[in-house]
């Protein structure tokens, strides 16, 4: 039992080191990793040496810091290629982008947040893009909020009990007020953000559900705030929810909030 426990702990440390590269800077040094994870430099150095031998990380000779290696990139690419959620969503995201001329995105929940899995970039000269693979908190932005709203009560309360970081001046950080907004999102079927994750961005998102009714992810339409007017958002909400319901059905899931809304007229607020 002692060996099993030690092995599990070591595996967790290796995973924690790799996960730091998901949300931190592109390169990390031994001291930074040791400080962030509360480990000794000797332990971190051994982990990095083992990962480097398998091309999971690579050492930059100039800075003496590490970045993700080719094997890590290959794992990420394979995960994307084999993602049923991404495969089911991508054709419909392209259609949503063509209808609205704004960027359409796909997110999925991960421990302590969510990540963007894919995006179809908008057709305007000035357009929104998102950073794939980086972890963002669930309480900031429409995609995160609509997933948070549909978590089971225990996990939803766990997320709300944590400190709610203000990414911008418009990020919701009052757990009581946010609970009320999440209830509204469940009732309505879609969520809205105006500068919550990124100050100059606006978005509308809706959840995607799996076979057991669990929330698998969210799709969104996002653009600069000056184009995401109240009029556009009012039309986009039901439409994004309808497309999310189509994706849920493709995955064998419960659409949650089906909608028969008509497509949004492309570019009417451009």
Short mmCIF file of N, CA and C in Angstrom, two decimals, residues 5 13 24 31 38 46 69 91 114 116 143 146 152 156 231 233 246 269:
data_model
loop_
_atom_site.label_atom_id
_atom_site.label_comp_id
_atom_site.label_asym_id
_atom_site.label_seq_id
_atom_site.Cartn_x
_atom_site.Cartn_y
_atom_site.Cartn_z
N UNK A 5 0.67 4.19 -2.81
CA UNK A 5 0.40 5.59 -2.46
C UNK A 5 1.51 6.48 -2.97
N UNK A 13 2.27 14.59 -9.06
CA UNK A 13 3.24 15.68 -9.19
C UNK A 13 3.63 15.91 -10.64
N UNK A 24 0.07 28.88 -17.60
CA UNK A 24 1.15 29.81 -17.27
C UNK A 24 1.82 30.34 -18.52
N UNK A 31 12.72 27.03 -10.52
CA UNK A 31 12.35 27.78 -9.31
C UNK A 31 10.88 28.16 -9.34
N UNK A 38 4.79 24.15 -4.53
CA UNK A 38 5.21 23.83 -3.17
C UNK A 38 6.09 22.60 -3.10
N UNK A 46 14.10 16.59 -11.13
CA UNK A 46 13.99 15.17 -11.52
C UNK A 46 12.80 14.95 -12.44
N UNK A 69 7.14 20.05 -25.08
CA UNK A 69 7.87 19.43 -26.18
C UNK A 69 6.95 18.85 -27.25
N UNK A 91 -18.91 21.38 -37.75
CA UNK A 91 -19.70 21.81 -38.92
C UNK A 91 -20.78 22.83 -38.55
N UNK A 114 -12.45 25.89 -17.40
CA UNK A 114 -12.82 25.40 -18.73
C UNK A 114 -11.75 25.84 -19.71
N UNK A 116 -11.02 26.42 -24.15
CA UNK A 116 -11.53 26.44 -25.52
C UNK A 116 -10.93 25.26 -26.28
N UNK A 143 -19.58 31.40 -21.89
CA UNK A 143 -19.37 29.95 -22.01
C UNK A 143 -19.20 29.31 -20.65
N UNK A 146 -22.59 29.37 -18.54
CA UNK A 146 -23.66 28.43 -18.87
C UNK A 146 -23.28 27.00 -18.50
N UNK A 152 -23.97 19.83 -11.53
CA UNK A 152 -24.80 19.34 -10.44
C UNK A 152 -24.62 20.27 -9.24
N UNK A 156 -21.44 22.82 -8.45
CA UNK A 156 -21.72 24.25 -8.65
C UNK A 156 -21.38 25.04 -7.39
N UNK A 231 -29.77 44.39 -29.36
CA UNK A 231 -30.63 43.84 -30.42
C UNK A 231 -30.04 42.54 -30.96
N UNK A 233 -27.82 40.53 -29.50
CA UNK A 233 -27.81 39.52 -28.45
C UNK A 233 -29.18 38.88 -28.27
N UNK A 246 -28.74 21.04 -31.26
CA UNK A 246 -28.42 20.13 -32.37
C UNK A 246 -27.17 19.33 -32.06
N UNK A 269 -25.65 43.87 -37.72
CA UNK A 269 -25.12 44.90 -36.82
C UNK A 269 -23.66 45.17 -37.10
#
